[in-house]
Tab-separated table of C-alpha atoms and ligand atoms in Angstrom:
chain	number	residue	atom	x	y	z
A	1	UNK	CA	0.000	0.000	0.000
A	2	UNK	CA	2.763	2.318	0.884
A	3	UNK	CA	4.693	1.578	-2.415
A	4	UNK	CA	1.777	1.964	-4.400
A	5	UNK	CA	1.170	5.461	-3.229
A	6	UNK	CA	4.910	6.419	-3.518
A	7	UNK	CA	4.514	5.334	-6.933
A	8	UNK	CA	1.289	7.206	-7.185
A	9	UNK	CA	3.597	10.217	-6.099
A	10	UNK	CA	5.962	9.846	-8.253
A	11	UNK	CA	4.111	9.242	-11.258
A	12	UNK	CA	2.051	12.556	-10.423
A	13	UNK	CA	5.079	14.076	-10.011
A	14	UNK	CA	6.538	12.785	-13.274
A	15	UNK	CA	3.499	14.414	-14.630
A	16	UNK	CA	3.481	17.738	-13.195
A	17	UNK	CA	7.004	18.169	-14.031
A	18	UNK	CA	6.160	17.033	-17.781
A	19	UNK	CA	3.017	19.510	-18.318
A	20	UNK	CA	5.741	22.607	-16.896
A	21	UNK	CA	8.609	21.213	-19.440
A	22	UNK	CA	6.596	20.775	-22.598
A	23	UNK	CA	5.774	23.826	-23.816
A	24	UNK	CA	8.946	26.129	-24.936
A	25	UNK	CA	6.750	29.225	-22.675
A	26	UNK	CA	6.415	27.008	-19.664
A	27	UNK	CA	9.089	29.299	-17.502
A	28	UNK	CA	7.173	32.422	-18.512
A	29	UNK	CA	4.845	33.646	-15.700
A	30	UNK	CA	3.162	37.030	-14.046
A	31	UNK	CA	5.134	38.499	-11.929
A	32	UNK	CA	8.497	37.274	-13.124
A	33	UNK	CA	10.204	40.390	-11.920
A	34	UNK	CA	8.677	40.541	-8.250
A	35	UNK	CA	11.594	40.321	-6.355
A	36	UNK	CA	14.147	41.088	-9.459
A	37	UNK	CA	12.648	44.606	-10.198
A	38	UNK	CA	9.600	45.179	-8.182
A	39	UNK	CA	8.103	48.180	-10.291
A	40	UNK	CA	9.021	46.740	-13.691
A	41	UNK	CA	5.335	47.119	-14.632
A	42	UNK	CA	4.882	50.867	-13.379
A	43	UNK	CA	8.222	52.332	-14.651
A	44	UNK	CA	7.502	50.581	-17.804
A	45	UNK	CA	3.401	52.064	-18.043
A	46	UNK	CA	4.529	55.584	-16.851
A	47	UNK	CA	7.475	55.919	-19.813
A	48	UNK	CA	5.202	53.994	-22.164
A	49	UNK	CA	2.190	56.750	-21.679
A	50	UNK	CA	4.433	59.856	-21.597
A	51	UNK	CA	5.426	58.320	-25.078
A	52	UNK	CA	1.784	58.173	-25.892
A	53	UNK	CA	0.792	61.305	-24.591
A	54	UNK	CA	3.478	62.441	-27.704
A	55	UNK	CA	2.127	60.619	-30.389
A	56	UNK	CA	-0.575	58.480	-31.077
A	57	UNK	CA	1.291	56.580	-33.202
A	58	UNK	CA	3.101	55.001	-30.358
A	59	UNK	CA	-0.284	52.541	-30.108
A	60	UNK	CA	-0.042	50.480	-33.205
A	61	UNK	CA	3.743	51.094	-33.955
A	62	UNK	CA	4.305	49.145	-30.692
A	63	UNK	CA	1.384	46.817	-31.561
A	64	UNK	CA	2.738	45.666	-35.051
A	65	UNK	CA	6.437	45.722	-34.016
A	66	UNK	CA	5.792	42.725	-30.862
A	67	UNK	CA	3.584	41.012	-33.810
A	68	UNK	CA	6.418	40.989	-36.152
A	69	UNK	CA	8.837	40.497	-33.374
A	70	UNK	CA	7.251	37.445	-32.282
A	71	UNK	CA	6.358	35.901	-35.691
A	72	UNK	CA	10.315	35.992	-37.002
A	73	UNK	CA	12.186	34.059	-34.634
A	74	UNK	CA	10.108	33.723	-31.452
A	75	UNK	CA	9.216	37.023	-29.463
A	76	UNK	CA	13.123	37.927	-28.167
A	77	UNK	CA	12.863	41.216	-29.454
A	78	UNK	CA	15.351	40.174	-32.463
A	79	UNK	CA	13.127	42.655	-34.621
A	80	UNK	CA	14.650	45.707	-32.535
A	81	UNK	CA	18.540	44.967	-33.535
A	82	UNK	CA	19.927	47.634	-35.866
A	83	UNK	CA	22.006	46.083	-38.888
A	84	UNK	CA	25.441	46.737	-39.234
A	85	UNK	CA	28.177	46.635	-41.679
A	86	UNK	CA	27.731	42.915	-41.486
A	87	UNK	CA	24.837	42.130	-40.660
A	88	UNK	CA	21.711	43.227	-42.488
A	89	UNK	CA	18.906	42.876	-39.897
A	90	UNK	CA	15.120	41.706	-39.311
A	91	UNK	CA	14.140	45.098	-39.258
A	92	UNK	CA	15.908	46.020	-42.359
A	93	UNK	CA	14.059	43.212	-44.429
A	94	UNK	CA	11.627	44.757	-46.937
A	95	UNK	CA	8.652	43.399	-45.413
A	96	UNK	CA	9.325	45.513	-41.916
A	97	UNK	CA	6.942	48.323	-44.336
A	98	UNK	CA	6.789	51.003	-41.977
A	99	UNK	CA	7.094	49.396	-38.821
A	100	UNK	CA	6.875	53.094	-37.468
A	101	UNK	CA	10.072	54.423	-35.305
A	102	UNK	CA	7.739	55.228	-32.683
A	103	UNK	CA	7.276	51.491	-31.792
A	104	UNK	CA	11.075	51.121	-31.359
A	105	UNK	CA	11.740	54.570	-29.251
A	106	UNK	CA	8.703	53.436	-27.358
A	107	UNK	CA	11.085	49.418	-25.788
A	108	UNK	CA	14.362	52.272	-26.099
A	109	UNK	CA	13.124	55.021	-24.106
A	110	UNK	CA	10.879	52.401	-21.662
A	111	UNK	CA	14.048	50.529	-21.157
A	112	UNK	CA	15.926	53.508	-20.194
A	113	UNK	CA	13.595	54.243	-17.818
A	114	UNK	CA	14.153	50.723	-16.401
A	115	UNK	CA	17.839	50.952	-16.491
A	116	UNK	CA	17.302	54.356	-14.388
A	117	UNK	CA	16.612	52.096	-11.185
A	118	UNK	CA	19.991	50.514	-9.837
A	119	UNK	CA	18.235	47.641	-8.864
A	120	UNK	CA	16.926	46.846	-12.332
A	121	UNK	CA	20.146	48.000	-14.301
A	122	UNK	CA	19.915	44.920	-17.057
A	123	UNK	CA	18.115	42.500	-15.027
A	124	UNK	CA	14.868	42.917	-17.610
A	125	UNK	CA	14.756	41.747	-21.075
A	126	UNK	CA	13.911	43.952	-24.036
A	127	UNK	CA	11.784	41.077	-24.961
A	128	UNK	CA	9.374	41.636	-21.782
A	129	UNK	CA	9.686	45.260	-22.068
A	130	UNK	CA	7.620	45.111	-25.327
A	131	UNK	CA	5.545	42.913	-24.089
A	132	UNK	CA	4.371	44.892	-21.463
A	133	UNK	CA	4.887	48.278	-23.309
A	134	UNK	CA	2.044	46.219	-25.908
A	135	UNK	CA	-0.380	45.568	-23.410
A	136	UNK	CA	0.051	49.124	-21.970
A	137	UNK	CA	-0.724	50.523	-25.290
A	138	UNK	CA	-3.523	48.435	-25.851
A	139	UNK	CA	-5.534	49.687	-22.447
A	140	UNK	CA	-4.286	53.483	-23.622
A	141	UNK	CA	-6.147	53.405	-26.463
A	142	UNK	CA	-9.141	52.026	-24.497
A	143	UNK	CA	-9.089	48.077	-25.368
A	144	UNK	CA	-9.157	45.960	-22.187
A	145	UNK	CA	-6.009	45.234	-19.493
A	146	UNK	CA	-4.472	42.095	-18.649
A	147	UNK	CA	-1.895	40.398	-16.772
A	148	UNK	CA	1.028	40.056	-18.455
A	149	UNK	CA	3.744	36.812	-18.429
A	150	UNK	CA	7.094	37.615	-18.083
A	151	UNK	CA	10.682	35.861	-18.290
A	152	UNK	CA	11.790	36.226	-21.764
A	153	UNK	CA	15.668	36.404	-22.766
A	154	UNK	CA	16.459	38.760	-25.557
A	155	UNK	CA	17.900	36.558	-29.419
A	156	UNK	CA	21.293	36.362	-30.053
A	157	UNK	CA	20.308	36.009	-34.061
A	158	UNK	CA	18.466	38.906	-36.471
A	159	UNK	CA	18.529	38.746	-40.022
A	160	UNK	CA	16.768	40.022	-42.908
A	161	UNK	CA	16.656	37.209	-44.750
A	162	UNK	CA	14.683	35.478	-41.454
A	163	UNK	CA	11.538	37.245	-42.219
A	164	UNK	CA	10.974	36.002	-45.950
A	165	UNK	CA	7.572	33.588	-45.819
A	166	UNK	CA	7.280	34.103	-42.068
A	167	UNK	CA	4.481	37.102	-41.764
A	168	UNK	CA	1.183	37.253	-43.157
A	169	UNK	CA	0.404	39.196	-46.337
A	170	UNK	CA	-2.807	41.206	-47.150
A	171	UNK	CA	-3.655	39.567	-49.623
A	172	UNK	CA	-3.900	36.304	-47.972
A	173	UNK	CA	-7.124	33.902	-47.823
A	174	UNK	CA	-8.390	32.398	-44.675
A	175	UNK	CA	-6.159	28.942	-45.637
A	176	UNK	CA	-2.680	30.823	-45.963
A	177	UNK	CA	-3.714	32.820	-42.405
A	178	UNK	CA	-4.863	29.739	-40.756
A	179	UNK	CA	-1.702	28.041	-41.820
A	180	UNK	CA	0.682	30.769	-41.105
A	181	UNK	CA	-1.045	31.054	-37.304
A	182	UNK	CA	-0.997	27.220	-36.827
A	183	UNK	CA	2.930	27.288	-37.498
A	184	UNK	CA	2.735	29.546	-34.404
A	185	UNK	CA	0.554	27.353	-32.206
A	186	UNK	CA	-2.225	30.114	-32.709
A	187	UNK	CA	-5.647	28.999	-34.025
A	188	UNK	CA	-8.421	30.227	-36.053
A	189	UNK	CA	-9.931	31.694	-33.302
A	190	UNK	CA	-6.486	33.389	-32.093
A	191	UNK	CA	-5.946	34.773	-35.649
A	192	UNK	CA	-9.141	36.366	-36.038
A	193	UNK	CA	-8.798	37.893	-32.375
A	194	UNK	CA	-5.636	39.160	-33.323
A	195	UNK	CA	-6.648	40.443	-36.840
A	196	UNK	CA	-8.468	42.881	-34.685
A	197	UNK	CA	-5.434	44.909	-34.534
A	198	UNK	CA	-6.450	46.305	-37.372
A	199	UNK	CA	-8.774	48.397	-35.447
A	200	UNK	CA	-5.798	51.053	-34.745
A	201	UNK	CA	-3.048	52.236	-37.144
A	202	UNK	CA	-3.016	52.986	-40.688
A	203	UNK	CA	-1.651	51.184	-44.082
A	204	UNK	CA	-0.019	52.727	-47.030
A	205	UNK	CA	-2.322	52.920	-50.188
A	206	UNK	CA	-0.194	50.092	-52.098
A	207	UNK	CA	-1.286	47.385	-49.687
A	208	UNK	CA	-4.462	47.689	-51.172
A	209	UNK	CA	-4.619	49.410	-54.332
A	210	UNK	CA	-4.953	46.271	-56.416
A	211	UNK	CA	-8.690	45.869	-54.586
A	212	UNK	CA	-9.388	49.584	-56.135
A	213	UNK	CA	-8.129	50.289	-59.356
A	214	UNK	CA	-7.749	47.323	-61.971
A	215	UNK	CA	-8.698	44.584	-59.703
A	216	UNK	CA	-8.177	41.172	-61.588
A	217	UNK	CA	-5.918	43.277	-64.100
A	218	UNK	CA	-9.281	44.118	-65.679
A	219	UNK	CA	-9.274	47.904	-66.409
A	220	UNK	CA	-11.500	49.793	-64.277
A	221	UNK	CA	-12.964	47.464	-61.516
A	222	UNK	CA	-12.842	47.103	-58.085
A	223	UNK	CA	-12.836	44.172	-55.700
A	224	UNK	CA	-16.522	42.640	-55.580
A	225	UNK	CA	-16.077	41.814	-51.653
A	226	UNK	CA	-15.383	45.260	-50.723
A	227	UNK	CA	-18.053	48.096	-49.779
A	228	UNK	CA	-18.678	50.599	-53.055
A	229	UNK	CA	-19.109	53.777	-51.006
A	230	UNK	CA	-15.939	53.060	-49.357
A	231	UNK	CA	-14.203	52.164	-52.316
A	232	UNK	CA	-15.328	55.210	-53.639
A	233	UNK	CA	-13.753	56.812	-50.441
A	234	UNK	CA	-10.218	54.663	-50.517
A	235	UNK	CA	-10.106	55.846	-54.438
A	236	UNK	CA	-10.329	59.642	-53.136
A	237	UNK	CA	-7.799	59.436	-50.164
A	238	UNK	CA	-5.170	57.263	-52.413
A	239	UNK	CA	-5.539	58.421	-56.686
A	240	UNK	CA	-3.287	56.400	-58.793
A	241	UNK	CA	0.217	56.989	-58.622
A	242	UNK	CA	-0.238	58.534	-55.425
A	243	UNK	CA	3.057	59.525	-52.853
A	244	UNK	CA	4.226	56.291	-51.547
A	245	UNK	CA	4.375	57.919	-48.296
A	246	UNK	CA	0.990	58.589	-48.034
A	247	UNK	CA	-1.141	56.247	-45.532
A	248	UNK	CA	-4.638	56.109	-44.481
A	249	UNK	CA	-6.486	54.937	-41.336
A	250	UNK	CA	-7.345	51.185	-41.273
A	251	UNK	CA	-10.154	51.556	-39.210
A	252	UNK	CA	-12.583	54.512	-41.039
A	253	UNK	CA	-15.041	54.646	-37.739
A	254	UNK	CA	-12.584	54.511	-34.634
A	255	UNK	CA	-9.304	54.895	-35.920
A	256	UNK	CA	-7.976	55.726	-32.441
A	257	UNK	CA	-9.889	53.479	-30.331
A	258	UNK	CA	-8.909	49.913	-29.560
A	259	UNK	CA	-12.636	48.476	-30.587
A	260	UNK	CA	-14.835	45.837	-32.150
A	261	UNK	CA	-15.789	47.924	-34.612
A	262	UNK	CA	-13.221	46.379	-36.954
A	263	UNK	CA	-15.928	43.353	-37.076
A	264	UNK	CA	-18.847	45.454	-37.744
A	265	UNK	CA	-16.633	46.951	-40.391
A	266	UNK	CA	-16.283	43.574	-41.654
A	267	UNK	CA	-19.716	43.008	-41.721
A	268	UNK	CA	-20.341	45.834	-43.956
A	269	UNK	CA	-17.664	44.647	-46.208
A	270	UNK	CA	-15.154	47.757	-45.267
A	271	UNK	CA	-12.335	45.433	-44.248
A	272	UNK	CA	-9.043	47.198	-45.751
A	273	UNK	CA	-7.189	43.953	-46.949
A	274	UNK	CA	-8.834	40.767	-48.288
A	275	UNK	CA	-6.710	39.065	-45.040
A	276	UNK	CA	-9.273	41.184	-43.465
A	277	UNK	CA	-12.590	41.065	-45.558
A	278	UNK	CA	-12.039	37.179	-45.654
A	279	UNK	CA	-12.543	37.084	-42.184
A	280	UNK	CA	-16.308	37.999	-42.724
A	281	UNK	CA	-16.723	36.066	-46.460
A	282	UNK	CA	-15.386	32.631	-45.591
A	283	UNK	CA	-18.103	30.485	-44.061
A	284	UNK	CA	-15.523	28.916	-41.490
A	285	UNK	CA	-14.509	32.566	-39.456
A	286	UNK	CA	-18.054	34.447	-40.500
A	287	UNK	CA	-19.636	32.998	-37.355
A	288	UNK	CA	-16.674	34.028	-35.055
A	289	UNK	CA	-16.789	37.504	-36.331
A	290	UNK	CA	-20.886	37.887	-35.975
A	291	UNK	CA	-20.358	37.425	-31.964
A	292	UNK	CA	-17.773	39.715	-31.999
A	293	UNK	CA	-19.037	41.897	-33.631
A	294	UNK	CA	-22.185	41.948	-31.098
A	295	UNK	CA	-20.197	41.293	-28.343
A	296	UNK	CA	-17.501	43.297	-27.005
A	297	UNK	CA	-16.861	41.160	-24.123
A	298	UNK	CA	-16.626	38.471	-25.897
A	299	UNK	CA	-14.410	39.689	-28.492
A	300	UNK	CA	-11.772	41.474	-25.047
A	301	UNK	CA	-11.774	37.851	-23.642
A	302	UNK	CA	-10.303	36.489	-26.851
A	303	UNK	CA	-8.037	38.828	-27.662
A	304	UNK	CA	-6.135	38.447	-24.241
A	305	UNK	CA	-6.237	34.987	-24.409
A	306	UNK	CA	-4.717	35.154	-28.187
A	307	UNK	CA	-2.047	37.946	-27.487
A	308	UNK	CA	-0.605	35.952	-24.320
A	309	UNK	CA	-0.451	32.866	-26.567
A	310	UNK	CA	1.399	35.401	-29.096
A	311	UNK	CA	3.723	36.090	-26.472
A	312	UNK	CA	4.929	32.531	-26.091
A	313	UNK	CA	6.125	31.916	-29.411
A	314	UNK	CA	9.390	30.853	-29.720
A	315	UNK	CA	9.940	32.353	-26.579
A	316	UNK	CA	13.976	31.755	-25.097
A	317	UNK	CA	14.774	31.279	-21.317
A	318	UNK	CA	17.866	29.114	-21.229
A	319	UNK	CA	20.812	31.246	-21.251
A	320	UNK	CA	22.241	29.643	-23.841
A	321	UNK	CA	19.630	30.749	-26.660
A	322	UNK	CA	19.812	34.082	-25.476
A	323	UNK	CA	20.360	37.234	-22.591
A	324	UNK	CA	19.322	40.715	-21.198
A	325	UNK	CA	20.316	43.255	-23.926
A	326	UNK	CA	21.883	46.369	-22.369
A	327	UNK	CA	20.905	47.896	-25.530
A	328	UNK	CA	18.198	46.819	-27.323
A	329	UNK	CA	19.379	47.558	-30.707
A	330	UNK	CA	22.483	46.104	-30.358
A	331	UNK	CA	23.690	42.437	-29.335
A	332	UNK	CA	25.715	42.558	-25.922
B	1	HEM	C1	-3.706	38.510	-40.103
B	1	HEM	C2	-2.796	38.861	-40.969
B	1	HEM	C3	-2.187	40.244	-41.029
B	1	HEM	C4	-1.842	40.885	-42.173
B	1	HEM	C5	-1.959	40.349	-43.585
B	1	HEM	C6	-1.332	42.176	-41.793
B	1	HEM	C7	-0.851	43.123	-42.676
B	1	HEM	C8	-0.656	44.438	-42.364
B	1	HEM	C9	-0.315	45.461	-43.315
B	1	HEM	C10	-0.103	45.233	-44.809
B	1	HEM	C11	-0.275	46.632	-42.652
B	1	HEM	C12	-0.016	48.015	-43.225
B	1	HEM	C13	1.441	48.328	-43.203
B	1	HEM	C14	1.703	49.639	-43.883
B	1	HEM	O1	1.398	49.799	-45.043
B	1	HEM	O2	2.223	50.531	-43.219
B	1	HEM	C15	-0.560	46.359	-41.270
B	1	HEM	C16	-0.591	47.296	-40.268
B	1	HEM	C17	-0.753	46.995	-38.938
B	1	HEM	N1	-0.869	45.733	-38.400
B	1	HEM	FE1	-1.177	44.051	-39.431
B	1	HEM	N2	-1.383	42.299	-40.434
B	1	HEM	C18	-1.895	41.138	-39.922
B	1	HEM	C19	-2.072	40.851	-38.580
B	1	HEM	C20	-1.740	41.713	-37.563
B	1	HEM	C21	-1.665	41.340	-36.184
B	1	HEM	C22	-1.901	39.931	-35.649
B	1	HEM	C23	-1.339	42.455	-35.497
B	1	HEM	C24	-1.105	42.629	-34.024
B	1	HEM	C25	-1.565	41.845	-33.095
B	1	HEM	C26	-1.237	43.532	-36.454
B	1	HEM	C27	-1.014	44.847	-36.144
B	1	HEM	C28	-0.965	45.860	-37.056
B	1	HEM	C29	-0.968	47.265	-36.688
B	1	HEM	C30	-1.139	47.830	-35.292
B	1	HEM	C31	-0.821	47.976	-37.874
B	1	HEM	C32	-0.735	49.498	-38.032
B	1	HEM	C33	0.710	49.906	-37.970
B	1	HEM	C34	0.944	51.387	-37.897
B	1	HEM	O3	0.005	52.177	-37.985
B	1	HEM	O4	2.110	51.782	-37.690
B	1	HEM	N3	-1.454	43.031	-37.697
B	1	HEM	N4	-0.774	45.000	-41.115
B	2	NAG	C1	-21.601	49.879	-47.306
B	2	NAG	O1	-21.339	50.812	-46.262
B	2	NAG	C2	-22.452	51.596	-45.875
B	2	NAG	C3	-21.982	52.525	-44.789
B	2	NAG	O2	-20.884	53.283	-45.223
B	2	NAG	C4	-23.578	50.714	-45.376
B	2	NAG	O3	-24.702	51.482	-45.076
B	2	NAG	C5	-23.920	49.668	-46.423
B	2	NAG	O4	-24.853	48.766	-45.884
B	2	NAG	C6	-22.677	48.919	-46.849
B	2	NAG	N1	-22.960	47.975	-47.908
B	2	NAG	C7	-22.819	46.653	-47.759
B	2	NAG	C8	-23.124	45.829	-48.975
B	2	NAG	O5	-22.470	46.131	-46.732
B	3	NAG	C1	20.103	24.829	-21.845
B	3	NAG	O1	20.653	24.509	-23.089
B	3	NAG	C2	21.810	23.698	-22.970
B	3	NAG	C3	22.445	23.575	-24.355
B	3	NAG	O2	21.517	23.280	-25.339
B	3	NAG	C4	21.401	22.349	-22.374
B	3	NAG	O3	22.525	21.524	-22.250
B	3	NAG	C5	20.779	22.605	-21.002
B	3	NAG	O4	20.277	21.398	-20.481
B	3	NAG	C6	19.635	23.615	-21.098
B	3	NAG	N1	19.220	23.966	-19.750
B	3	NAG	C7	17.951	23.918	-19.368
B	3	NAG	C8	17.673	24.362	-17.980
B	3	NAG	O5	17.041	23.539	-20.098
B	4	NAG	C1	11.918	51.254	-39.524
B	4	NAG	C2	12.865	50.499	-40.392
B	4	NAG	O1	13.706	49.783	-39.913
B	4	NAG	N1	12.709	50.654	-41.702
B	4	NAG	C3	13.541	49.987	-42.681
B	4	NAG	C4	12.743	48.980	-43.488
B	4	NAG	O2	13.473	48.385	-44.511
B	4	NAG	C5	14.001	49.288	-45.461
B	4	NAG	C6	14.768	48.478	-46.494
B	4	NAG	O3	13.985	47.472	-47.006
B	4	NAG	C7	14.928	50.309	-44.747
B	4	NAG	O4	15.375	51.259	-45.685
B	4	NAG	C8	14.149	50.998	-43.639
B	4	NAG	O5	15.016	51.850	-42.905
């Protein structure tokens, strides 16, 4: 009797010990930095919203850039290394399109203001820093709060050439998203959560002027699946041969406001890409984005869920895959 219930033990223990080893996030958790740095989460929310209270833009540049950072190469803040004379970085691949500056300054200057405290001088990743500099942004521009996990290391490896085929296009259909997102251990559900996003932010005209002018290569026509009056209106704010500088709001209704109006825009067929429109046309994500769009609750509750799964891709916390950065941009 006694032997069976040490081997009872053990085998629960076994167990236990399995279920914390087998994901790559299991040493991630809330609160990492309680005893490390004890106000990691203030110092970071103060310099993140004197940063917002500067420019806007500091909401989705710091949205997109842990996205990207976490879709190349696990989220180890790889996508904030500058290149150098040999080393052409993630950041400097093509396909970074206007990750704004603002998301960068926004780790830099939230990192200085860690580094400020003695007792937190490089004891806290620039990995975890964007993370919590995302979620801060998120509740600034009014979307919900959360508890974040910590204990990230920062990548020892950036490269250009690590981004090709890794992040999702606009033009994508709901196959090529759900497959890109399941290479990530995201789902269906998580990608369409996430998609929300697009709710803040805006998107130069050529990431979308093949849905307005020619569509098909047939002279003159627009995309069927999107919305005529607001065609009409994308035509107006980006003419042909318009300033490739020139970028427009992704979200016509709210463009400020972390919402689910991006569904209901969906719903009325004013999604900006076709990765977006899809979400409403395909008979496999219309459902998903009908309660959402309804239900704003609904919609928070899934979007936490699916941005804390974001933030344990590929995540590193054995020493030898990565460290603390002392400077973000720049490999120890
Ligand atoms: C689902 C597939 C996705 C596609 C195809 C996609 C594609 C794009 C594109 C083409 C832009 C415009 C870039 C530009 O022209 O400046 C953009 C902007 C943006 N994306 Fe996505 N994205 C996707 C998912 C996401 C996700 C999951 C997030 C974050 C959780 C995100 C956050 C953003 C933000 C915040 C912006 C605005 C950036 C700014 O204003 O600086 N996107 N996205
Ligand atoms: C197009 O958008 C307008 C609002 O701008 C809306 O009233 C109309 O129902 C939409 N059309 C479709 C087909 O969804
Ligand atoms: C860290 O990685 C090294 C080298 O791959 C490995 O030998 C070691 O067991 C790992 N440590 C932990 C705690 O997983
Ligand atoms: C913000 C940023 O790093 N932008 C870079 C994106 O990539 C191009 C080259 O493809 C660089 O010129 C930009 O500086």
């Amino acid at each position: 009797m006694a032997k069976l219930n040490l081997e009872l033990l053990l085998l629960i223990s076994v167990c236990t010990t399995c279920l914390v080893v087998q994901p790559s996030s299991a040493q991630l958790r809330q609160n990492y930095y309680s005893k490390i740095c004890p106000n990691v989460e203030s110092i970071v929310r103060n310099a993140v919203t004197k940063k917002f209270q500067q420019t806007f833009v500091t909401v989705p540049g710091t949205l997109r850039l842990f996205f990207h950072d976490c879709f190349v190469n696990g989220c180890d803040a790889s996508v904030i290394v500058a290149s150098t004379a040999n080393n052409k970085a993630e950041k400097d691949n093509s396909d970074n399109l206007s990750l704004a500056g603002d998301g960068f300054d926004t780790v830099i200057k939230a990192k200085a203001a860690v580094d400020a405290v003695t007792q937190c001088r490089n004891k806290v990743s620039c990995a975890d820093i964007l993370t919590m500099a995302t979620r801060d942004v998120i509740s600034l521009a009014g979307g919900p709060s959360y508890a974040v996990e910590l204990g990230r290391l920062d990548g020892l490896v950036s490269t250009a050439a690590s981004v090709n085929g890794k992040l999702p296009q606009p033009s994508f259909n709901l196959n090529q998203l759900n497959s890109l997102f399941a290479a990530n251990g995201l789902s269906q559900t998580d990608m369409i959560a996430l998609s929300a996003a697009h709710t803040l932010g805006f998107s130069h005209c050529n990431r979308f002027s093949n849905r307005i002018y020619d569509f098909g290569r047939r002279k003159g026509a627009i995309d069927p699946s999107l919305n005529k009056t607001y065609a009409t209106q994308l035509q107006g704010m980006c003419p042909r041969n318009v300033d490739p500088n020139v970028a427009i709001n992704m979200d016509p209704i709210t463009p400020r406001t972390f919402d689910n109006i991006y569904f209901r825009n969906l719903q009325q067929r004013m999604g900006l890409f076709t990765s977006d429109q899809i979400l409403a046309d395909d008979s496999r994500s219309r459902p998903t984005v009908d309660t959402w769009a309804a239900n704003s609750n609904a919609f928070n509750t899934a979007f936490i869920a699916a941005i804390t799964r974001l933030g344990r891709v590929g995540v590193k916390t054995n020493t030898s895959q990565g460290n603390i950065r002392r400077d973000c941009s720049v490999f120890n």
